[in-house]
């Protein structure tokens, strides 16, 4: 049980599994995991000067009806692993340890929400009153009697946009300052820009060179200034400052309490699947492409794609019988009304290569909507690199170049 502060100021306890005990027991008793982990420990031996990097991942899962008004079955889960295990290993759920699963309704009773919960979990790894994995390390014994010492430091908070907003208390993609990593990225005035007539764009900055990236100290300074403003300004003025700075004031949150452990800009990592496929880049690009095609020679593009995907034979593991349904008349009407392709992340990941093949072999050969088609193909190339990243063949420069080509 870890002690927390409730929204009413009263002390409360929350059950969290001991992460170091979980790791020690798994390495000692689980033969396959022990072999893998001890081999990685021997191949890349950590030390206080060169520690491994801890990854904390969190998300909110919904086992019940996600559209329910008050869904009390929502659960916040937190996992941990280490970057040094390698992308091929980290792709398997067995490489991740679940240390907490708590109903969202209960987490909402905690002052600062998941931010205070994360603060407590980070202290379980690096707290001076328990154990510090960075300075003291942890002795591990494998199932075969081999041994080694693990040293680790905080390396990454891997989350989607909603989890980042909850843990860091940033405004998120719905705020005027939509990215806590960029000091000059703001929405146009208080509404979306209307130059393209679709009200879909949010900012005039497109290229990476135009961005002014925030440092760890910049973010810490912003949070501290907001705390000072909260104590001195009126509610109206403070609300305006909060919009400009891009954070909410949460005195029991993770920042700036853990300045010595948490580097907000360095440790921030966005789950690319959510960025691309969950009301993301792919969904917007497909909608814009189809709208362009409908104004050209492909007025029945939604029906065409429904029939085209229906003719494909997929591996059984994809459960692809429903892929065509995202282009059905009902879904097409819903997507066009929302001005975005409505689909799940798994559906988008499965269907994007088929769309790319169709565009390449049919639309581009017909010489229609060339600019829109080339933009979609550039996005597909970028997704190909992201999908291939666990193989260790993709470097940041090639991915950055793919993003630049999209622009």
CSV table of C-alpha atoms in Angstrom, one decimal:
chain,number,residue,atom,x,y,z
A,1,UNK,CA,0.0,0.0,0.0
A,2,UNK,CA,1.3,3.4,-0.9
A,3,UNK,CA,0.1,6.6,1.0
A,4,UNK,CA,-1.6,9.2,-1.1
A,5,UNK,CA,-3.5,12.4,-0.6
A,6,UNK,CA,-7.2,12.5,-1.6
A,7,UNK,CA,-9.0,15.4,-3.2
A,8,UNK,CA,-10.4,16.3,0.2
A,9,UNK,CA,-6.9,16.5,1.7
A,10,UNK,CA,-7.4,13.3,3.7
A,11,UNK,CA,-4.7,10.5,3.5
A,12,UNK,CA,-5.7,7.4,1.6
A,13,UNK,CA,-3.8,4.2,0.6
A,14,UNK,CA,-3.7,2.6,-2.8
A,15,UNK,CA,-2.6,-1.0,-3.5
A,16,UNK,CA,0.4,-1.2,-5.8
A,17,UNK,CA,2.5,-4.3,-6.5
A,18,UNK,CA,6.2,-4.0,-5.5
A,19,UNK,CA,8.0,-3.7,-8.8
A,20,UNK,CA,11.4,-4.8,-7.6
A,21,UNK,CA,9.9,-7.9,-5.9
A,22,UNK,CA,8.0,-8.7,-9.1
A,23,UNK,CA,11.3,-8.5,-11.1
A,24,UNK,CA,13.3,-10.5,-8.7
A,25,UNK,CA,10.8,-13.3,-8.5
A,26,UNK,CA,10.4,-13.5,-12.2
A,27,UNK,CA,14.1,-13.7,-12.9
A,28,UNK,CA,14.6,-16.3,-10.2
A,29,UNK,CA,11.7,-18.7,-11.1
A,30,UNK,CA,10.6,-18.1,-14.7
A,31,UNK,CA,13.0,-20.1,-16.9
A,32,UNK,CA,12.4,-18.5,-20.2
A,33,UNK,CA,12.2,-14.9,-18.9
A,34,UNK,CA,15.2,-15.5,-16.7
A,35,UNK,CA,17.3,-16.7,-19.6
A,36,UNK,CA,16.4,-13.8,-21.7
A,37,UNK,CA,16.9,-11.2,-18.9
A,38,UNK,CA,20.2,-12.5,-17.7
A,39,UNK,CA,21.6,-12.8,-21.2
A,40,UNK,CA,20.7,-9.1,-21.8
A,41,UNK,CA,22.3,-8.2,-18.5
A,42,UNK,CA,25.5,-10.0,-19.5
A,43,UNK,CA,25.5,-8.5,-23.0
A,44,UNK,CA,24.9,-4.9,-21.7
A,45,UNK,CA,26.1,-4.9,-18.0
A,46,UNK,CA,24.7,-1.9,-16.2
A,47,UNK,CA,26.6,0.2,-13.7
A,48,UNK,CA,26.0,3.4,-11.7
A,49,UNK,CA,27.8,5.3,-14.5
A,50,UNK,CA,25.9,3.5,-17.3
A,51,UNK,CA,22.6,2.3,-15.9
A,52,UNK,CA,19.7,0.7,-17.8
A,53,UNK,CA,16.7,2.9,-18.7
A,54,UNK,CA,13.4,2.2,-17.0
A,55,UNK,CA,10.2,2.6,-19.0
A,56,UNK,CA,6.9,3.3,-17.4
A,57,UNK,CA,3.8,2.8,-19.5
A,58,UNK,CA,0.2,3.7,-18.5
A,59,UNK,CA,-3.2,3.6,-20.2
A,60,UNK,CA,-6.8,3.6,-19.3
A,61,UNK,CA,-8.7,0.5,-20.4
A,62,UNK,CA,-12.4,0.1,-20.8
A,63,UNK,CA,-13.7,-3.4,-20.3
A,64,UNK,CA,-17.3,-2.2,-20.3
A,65,UNK,CA,-19.3,0.0,-22.6
A,66,UNK,CA,-17.0,2.9,-23.6
A,67,UNK,CA,-20.0,5.2,-24.3
A,68,UNK,CA,-21.6,4.7,-20.9
A,69,UNK,CA,-22.3,8.0,-19.1
A,70,UNK,CA,-20.6,6.9,-15.8
A,71,UNK,CA,-18.5,3.9,-16.7
A,72,UNK,CA,-17.2,2.6,-13.4
A,73,UNK,CA,-15.4,-0.3,-15.0
A,74,UNK,CA,-12.7,1.9,-16.5
A,75,UNK,CA,-9.3,0.9,-15.1
A,76,UNK,CA,-6.0,2.7,-15.0
A,77,UNK,CA,-3.1,0.3,-15.5
A,78,UNK,CA,0.7,0.9,-15.1
A,79,UNK,CA,3.5,-1.3,-16.5
A,80,UNK,CA,7.2,-1.2,-16.4
A,81,UNK,CA,10.1,-2.6,-18.4
A,82,UNK,CA,13.6,-1.6,-19.6
A,83,UNK,CA,14.7,-0.2,-22.9
A,84,UNK,CA,17.9,-2.4,-22.9
A,85,UNK,CA,15.8,-5.5,-23.4
A,86,UNK,CA,15.5,-4.3,-27.1
A,87,UNK,CA,12.5,-3.6,-29.3
A,88,UNK,CA,12.0,-7.2,-30.4
A,89,UNK,CA,11.5,-8.2,-26.8
A,90,UNK,CA,9.5,-5.2,-25.8
A,91,UNK,CA,7.0,-6.0,-28.5
A,92,UNK,CA,5.8,-9.0,-26.4
A,93,UNK,CA,3.5,-8.3,-23.5
A,94,UNK,CA,5.4,-10.9,-21.4
A,95,UNK,CA,8.3,-8.4,-21.2
A,96,UNK,CA,6.1,-5.9,-19.3
A,97,UNK,CA,5.2,-6.0,-15.6
A,98,UNK,CA,1.9,-4.7,-14.4
A,99,UNK,CA,2.3,-3.0,-11.1
A,100,UNK,CA,-1.1,-1.3,-10.8
A,101,UNK,CA,-4.7,-1.8,-12.0
A,102,UNK,CA,-7.1,0.6,-10.3
A,103,UNK,CA,-10.6,1.7,-11.2
A,104,UNK,CA,-10.6,5.2,-12.7
A,105,UNK,CA,-13.4,6.1,-10.3
A,106,UNK,CA,-11.0,5.5,-7.4
A,107,UNK,CA,-8.1,7.2,-9.1
A,108,UNK,CA,-10.3,10.3,-9.5
A,109,UNK,CA,-10.5,10.5,-5.7
A,110,UNK,CA,-6.7,11.1,-5.6
A,111,UNK,CA,-5.5,14.7,-5.6
A,112,UNK,CA,-3.7,15.2,-8.9
A,113,UNK,CA,-5.1,11.9,-10.2
A,114,UNK,CA,-2.6,9.6,-11.9
A,115,UNK,CA,0.2,12.2,-11.5
A,116,UNK,CA,0.3,11.6,-7.8
A,117,UNK,CA,0.1,7.9,-8.4
A,118,UNK,CA,3.0,8.0,-10.8
A,119,UNK,CA,5.0,10.0,-8.2
A,120,UNK,CA,4.5,7.3,-5.7
A,121,UNK,CA,5.5,4.5,-8.2
A,122,UNK,CA,8.6,6.4,-9.3
A,123,UNK,CA,9.6,6.6,-5.7
A,124,UNK,CA,9.3,2.8,-5.4
A,125,UNK,CA,12.2,2.5,-7.8
A,126,UNK,CA,14.3,5.5,-6.7
A,127,UNK,CA,13.0,6.6,-3.3
A,128,UNK,CA,15.7,7.0,-0.7
A,129,UNK,CA,13.3,5.7,2.0
A,130,UNK,CA,12.9,2.4,0.1
A,131,UNK,CA,15.6,1.6,-2.4
A,132,UNK,CA,17.3,3.5,-5.2
A,133,UNK,CA,17.8,1.4,-8.3
A,134,UNK,CA,20.1,4.1,-9.7
A,135,UNK,CA,22.7,4.2,-6.9
A,136,UNK,CA,22.3,1.0,-5.0
A,137,UNK,CA,21.3,-1.4,-7.7
A,138,UNK,CA,19.6,-4.7,-7.3
A,139,UNK,CA,21.1,-8.1,-7.1
A,140,UNK,CA,19.4,-10.7,-9.4
A,141,UNK,CA,19.8,-14.5,-9.4
A,142,UNK,CA,18.7,-16.5,-12.5
A,143,UNK,CA,17.0,-19.8,-12.5
A,144,UNK,CA,20.3,-21.5,-13.4
A,145,UNK,CA,22.3,-19.9,-10.5
A,146,UNK,CA,23.8,-17.1,-12.6
A,147,UNK,CA,23.8,-13.7,-11.0
A,148,UNK,CA,24.2,-10.0,-11.9
A,149,UNK,CA,23.5,-6.6,-10.5
A,150,UNK,CA,20.9,-4.3,-12.2
A,151,UNK,CA,21.3,-0.5,-12.1
A,152,UNK,CA,18.7,1.7,-13.8
A,153,UNK,CA,17.5,5.3,-14.1
A,154,UNK,CA,14.3,6.8,-15.3
A,155,UNK,CA,14.3,6.6,-19.1
A,156,UNK,CA,10.9,7.1,-20.5
A,157,UNK,CA,7.2,7.7,-19.8
A,158,UNK,CA,5.4,5.9,-22.7
A,159,UNK,CA,1.8,7.0,-23.0
A,160,UNK,CA,-0.9,8.2,-25.4
A,161,UNK,CA,-2.1,11.8,-25.4
A,162,UNK,CA,-4.8,11.2,-22.8
A,163,UNK,CA,-2.4,9.6,-20.3
A,164,UNK,CA,0.2,12.4,-20.9
A,165,UNK,CA,-2.5,15.0,-20.1
A,166,UNK,CA,-3.4,13.2,-16.9
A,167,UNK,CA,0.1,12.5,-15.7
A,168,UNK,CA,1.8,15.8,-16.7
A,169,UNK,CA,-1.3,18.0,-16.3
A,170,UNK,CA,-0.6,19.6,-19.7
A,171,UNK,CA,-3.5,20.9,-21.7
A,172,UNK,CA,-3.1,18.3,-24.4
A,173,UNK,CA,-4.2,18.4,-28.0
A,174,UNK,CA,-7.5,20.0,-27.2
A,175,UNK,CA,-5.8,23.0,-25.5
A,176,UNK,CA,-4.6,26.3,-27.1
A,177,UNK,CA,-1.1,25.2,-26.3
A,178,UNK,CA,-1.4,21.7,-27.7
A,179,UNK,CA,2.1,20.3,-27.1
A,180,UNK,CA,4.1,20.6,-23.9
A,181,UNK,CA,7.4,20.0,-25.8
A,182,UNK,CA,7.0,23.0,-28.0
A,183,UNK,CA,7.1,26.6,-26.7
A,184,UNK,CA,5.7,28.2,-29.8
A,185,UNK,CA,3.0,25.7,-30.9
A,186,UNK,CA,-0.4,27.3,-30.4
A,187,UNK,CA,-3.8,27.0,-32.1
A,188,UNK,CA,-4.8,30.0,-34.2
A,189,UNK,CA,-6.6,32.4,-31.8
A,190,UNK,CA,-9.2,30.4,-29.9
A,191,UNK,CA,-10.7,28.5,-32.9
A,192,UNK,CA,-9.4,26.3,-35.6
A,193,UNK,CA,-8.1,28.1,-38.8
A,194,UNK,CA,-10.6,28.3,-41.6
A,195,UNK,CA,-8.4,29.0,-44.6
A,196,UNK,CA,-9.0,25.5,-46.1
A,197,UNK,CA,-12.8,25.7,-45.4
A,198,UNK,CA,-12.7,22.4,-43.4
A,199,UNK,CA,-11.8,23.8,-40.0
A,200,UNK,CA,-9.4,20.8,-39.6
A,201,UNK,CA,-6.1,22.6,-39.2
A,202,UNK,CA,-4.9,23.7,-35.8
A,203,UNK,CA,-1.6,25.6,-36.3
A,204,UNK,CA,0.3,27.5,-38.9
A,205,UNK,CA,3.6,25.8,-38.0
A,206,UNK,CA,4.3,22.8,-40.2
A,207,UNK,CA,8.0,22.1,-40.4
A,208,UNK,CA,10.2,20.9,-37.6
A,209,UNK,CA,12.6,23.9,-38.2
A,210,UNK,CA,9.8,26.3,-37.2
A,211,UNK,CA,9.4,24.8,-33.8
A,212,UNK,CA,11.0,26.1,-30.6
A,213,UNK,CA,11.5,23.0,-28.5
A,214,UNK,CA,11.2,23.2,-24.7
A,215,UNK,CA,13.9,22.0,-22.4
A,216,UNK,CA,13.4,20.2,-19.1
A,217,UNK,CA,14.2,23.5,-17.2
A,218,UNK,CA,11.7,25.3,-19.4
A,219,UNK,CA,8.8,23.0,-18.4
A,220,UNK,CA,9.8,23.0,-14.7
A,221,UNK,CA,10.0,26.8,-14.8
A,222,UNK,CA,6.5,27.0,-16.4
A,223,UNK,CA,5.0,24.8,-13.7
A,224,UNK,CA,6.7,26.8,-11.0
A,225,UNK,CA,5.5,30.1,-12.4
A,226,UNK,CA,2.0,28.8,-12.7
A,227,UNK,CA,2.1,27.9,-9.0
A,228,UNK,CA,3.1,31.4,-8.1
A,229,UNK,CA,0.4,32.8,-10.3
A,230,UNK,CA,-2.2,30.6,-8.5
A,231,UNK,CA,-1.3,32.1,-5.2
A,232,UNK,CA,-1.3,35.8,-6.4
A,233,UNK,CA,-3.7,36.2,-9.4
A,234,UNK,CA,-7.5,36.3,-9.6
A,235,UNK,CA,-9.3,33.3,-11.1
A,236,UNK,CA,-9.9,35.0,-14.4
A,237,UNK,CA,-6.2,36.1,-14.8
A,238,UNK,CA,-5.0,32.7,-13.6
A,239,UNK,CA,-7.1,30.9,-16.1
A,240,UNK,CA,-5.6,33.0,-18.9
A,241,UNK,CA,-2.0,32.3,-17.6
A,242,UNK,CA,-2.9,28.6,-17.5
A,243,UNK,CA,-3.9,28.6,-21.1
A,244,UNK,CA,-0.8,30.4,-22.2
A,245,UNK,CA,1.6,28.2,-20.2
A,246,UNK,CA,-0.2,25.1,-21.3
A,247,UNK,CA,-0.4,23.4,-17.9
A,248,UNK,CA,-2.9,22.9,-15.0
A,249,UNK,CA,-1.9,23.7,-11.5
A,250,UNK,CA,-1.8,20.5,-9.4
A,251,UNK,CA,0.2,20.9,-6.2
A,252,UNK,CA,0.1,17.1,-5.5
A,253,UNK,CA,1.3,16.2,-9.0
A,254,UNK,CA,4.6,14.7,-10.2
A,255,UNK,CA,6.0,18.1,-11.2
A,256,UNK,CA,7.9,19.8,-9.7
A,257,UNK,CA,8.2,17.5,-6.7
A,258,UNK,CA,10.5,14.9,-8.5
A,259,UNK,CA,12.8,17.4,-10.3
A,260,UNK,CA,15.8,15.3,-9.3
A,261,UNK,CA,14.4,12.1,-10.9
A,262,UNK,CA,12.0,13.2,-13.7
A,263,UNK,CA,13.1,15.1,-16.8
A,264,UNK,CA,9.7,16.1,-18.4
A,265,UNK,CA,11.0,16.8,-21.9
A,266,UNK,CA,13.6,14.1,-22.0
A,267,UNK,CA,11.4,11.4,-20.6
A,268,UNK,CA,8.3,12.2,-22.6
A,269,UNK,CA,7.4,9.6,-25.3
A,270,UNK,CA,4.2,9.5,-27.2
A,271,UNK,CA,2.7,6.1,-28.3
A,272,UNK,CA,2.8,6.4,-32.1
A,273,UNK,CA,-0.1,4.1,-32.7
A,274,UNK,CA,-2.4,6.6,-31.0
A,275,UNK,CA,-0.9,9.5,-32.8
A,276,UNK,CA,-1.3,7.9,-36.2
A,277,UNK,CA,-4.5,5.7,-35.9
A,278,UNK,CA,-6.6,6.9,-33.0
A,279,UNK,CA,-8.4,10.0,-34.5
A,280,UNK,CA,-4.9,10.7,-35.8
A,281,UNK,CA,-2.9,11.5,-38.9
A,282,UNK,CA,-4.1,8.4,-40.9
A,283,UNK,CA,-7.8,9.0,-40.1
A,284,UNK,CA,-7.5,12.6,-41.3
A,285,UNK,CA,-5.4,11.8,-44.3
A,286,UNK,CA,-7.8,9.2,-45.6
A,287,UNK,CA,-10.8,11.5,-45.2
A,288,UNK,CA,-9.1,14.3,-47.0
A,289,UNK,CA,-7.9,12.0,-49.8
A,290,UNK,CA,-11.4,10.5,-50.3
A,291,UNK,CA,-13.0,13.9,-50.4
A,292,UNK,CA,-10.5,14.9,-53.1
A,293,UNK,CA,-11.2,11.8,-55.0
A,294,UNK,CA,-14.9,12.3,-54.8
A,295,UNK,CA,-14.5,15.7,-56.4
A,296,UNK,CA,-12.5,14.1,-59.2
A,297,UNK,CA,-13.3,10.9,-61.1
A,298,UNK,CA,-13.9,8.6,-58.1
A,299,UNK,CA,-17.2,9.7,-56.8
A,300,UNK,CA,-18.0,6.2,-55.5
A,301,UNK,CA,-14.6,5.8,-53.7
A,302,UNK,CA,-16.2,4.6,-50.5
A,303,UNK,CA,-18.3,1.9,-52.2
A,304,UNK,CA,-15.3,1.0,-54.3
A,305,UNK,CA,-13.1,0.4,-51.3
A,306,UNK,CA,-15.8,-1.6,-49.6
A,307,UNK,CA,-15.9,-4.0,-52.6
A,308,UNK,CA,-12.1,-3.9,-53.1
A,309,UNK,CA,-11.2,-4.9,-49.5
A,310,UNK,CA,-13.9,-7.6,-49.5
A,311,UNK,CA,-12.1,-9.3,-52.4
A,312,UNK,CA,-8.9,-9.7,-50.3
A,313,UNK,CA,-7.9,-12.8,-48.4
A,314,UNK,CA,-6.2,-12.0,-45.1
A,315,UNK,CA,-4.3,-14.2,-42.6
A,316,UNK,CA,-6.6,-15.5,-40.0
A,317,UNK,CA,-4.8,-13.7,-37.2
A,318,UNK,CA,-6.1,-10.4,-38.5
A,319,UNK,CA,-9.7,-11.2,-37.9
A,320,UNK,CA,-10.3,-9.2,-41.1
A,321,UNK,CA,-13.9,-9.9,-41.8
A,322,UNK,CA,-14.9,-6.5,-40.5
A,323,UNK,CA,-12.2,-4.5,-42.3
A,324,UNK,CA,-14.5,-3.7,-45.3
A,325,UNK,CA,-17.2,-2.4,-42.9
A,326,UNK,CA,-15.3,0.8,-42.2
A,327,UNK,CA,-16.1,1.8,-45.8
A,328,UNK,CA,-19.8,0.7,-45.7
A,329,UNK,CA,-22.5,3.2,-46.4
A,330,UNK,CA,-23.3,3.7,-42.8
A,331,UNK,CA,-19.7,4.1,-41.7
A,332,UNK,CA,-19.0,6.3,-44.7
A,333,UNK,CA,-21.8,8.6,-43.7
A,334,UNK,CA,-20.6,8.7,-40.1
A,335,UNK,CA,-17.0,9.4,-41.1
A,336,UNK,CA,-17.9,12.2,-43.5
A,337,UNK,CA,-20.1,13.8,-40.9
A,338,UNK,CA,-17.2,13.7,-38.4
A,339,UNK,CA,-14.7,14.7,-41.1
A,340,UNK,CA,-12.4,11.9,-40.2
A,341,UNK,CA,-12.2,8.1,-41.0
A,342,UNK,CA,-13.7,6.3,-38.1
A,343,UNK,CA,-11.9,3.1,-37.3
A,344,UNK,CA,-9.9,1.4,-34.6
A,345,UNK,CA,-6.2,1.4,-34.4
A,346,UNK,CA,-5.9,-2.3,-35.4
A,347,UNK,CA,-8.3,-1.7,-38.4
A,348,UNK,CA,-6.2,1.2,-39.6
A,349,UNK,CA,-2.9,-0.7,-39.2
A,350,UNK,CA,-4.4,-3.6,-41.2
A,351,UNK,CA,-5.9,-1.6,-44.0
A,352,UNK,CA,-3.3,1.1,-44.7
A,353,UNK,CA,-1.2,-1.1,-47.0
A,354,UNK,CA,-4.2,-2.1,-49.0
A,355,UNK,CA,-5.2,1.6,-49.5
A,356,UNK,CA,-1.6,2.4,-50.5
A,357,UNK,CA,-1.6,-0.5,-53.0
A,358,UNK,CA,-4.9,0.7,-54.5
A,359,UNK,CA,-3.7,4.3,-54.7
A,360,UNK,CA,-0.5,3.2,-56.4
A,361,UNK,CA,-1.9,0.8,-58.9
A,362,UNK,CA,-5.2,2.5,-59.7
A,363,UNK,CA,-5.5,6.1,-58.9
A,364,UNK,CA,-1.9,7.3,-59.6
A,365,UNK,CA,-2.0,5.4,-62.9
A,366,UNK,CA,-5.2,7.2,-63.8
A,367,UNK,CA,-3.3,10.5,-63.2
A,368,UNK,CA,-6.0,11.8,-60.7
A,369,UNK,CA,-5.4,13.8,-57.5
A,370,UNK,CA,-1.7,13.5,-57.8
A,371,UNK,CA,-0.8,15.7,-54.9
A,372,UNK,CA,-3.2,14.1,-52.5
A,373,UNK,CA,-2.1,10.6,-53.5
A,374,UNK,CA,1.6,11.4,-53.1
A,375,UNK,CA,0.9,12.8,-49.7
A,376,UNK,CA,-0.9,9.6,-48.7
A,377,UNK,CA,1.9,7.4,-50.1
A,378,UNK,CA,4.5,9.5,-48.1
A,379,UNK,CA,2.4,8.8,-45.0
A,380,UNK,CA,2.3,5.1,-45.8
A,381,UNK,CA,6.1,5.1,-46.2
A,382,UNK,CA,6.4,6.7,-42.7
A,383,UNK,CA,4.1,4.1,-41.2
A,384,UNK,CA,6.2,1.4,-42.8
A,385,UNK,CA,9.2,2.7,-41.0
A,386,UNK,CA,7.3,2.9,-37.7
A,387,UNK,CA,6.1,-0.7,-38.1
A,388,UNK,CA,9.7,-1.9,-38.9
A,389,UNK,CA,11.3,-0.1,-35.9
A,390,UNK,CA,11.3,-3.2,-33.7
A,391,UNK,CA,13.6,-4.9,-36.2
A,392,UNK,CA,16.3,-2.4,-35.4
A,393,UNK,CA,16.7,-1.2,-39.0
A,394,UNK,CA,15.2,2.2,-38.6
A,395,UNK,CA,17.2,5.2,-37.4
A,396,UNK,CA,15.8,8.6,-36.2
A,397,UNK,CA,17.2,10.4,-39.3
A,398,UNK,CA,15.3,8.2,-41.8
A,399,UNK,CA,12.1,8.6,-39.8
A,400,UNK,CA,12.6,12.3,-39.6
A,401,UNK,CA,13.2,12.5,-43.4
A,402,UNK,CA,10.0,10.5,-44.0
A,403,UNK,CA,8.0,13.0,-41.8
A,404,UNK,CA,9.6,15.9,-43.8
A,405,UNK,CA,8.5,14.2,-47.1
A,406,UNK,CA,4.9,14.1,-45.8
A,407,UNK,CA,5.0,17.8,-45.2
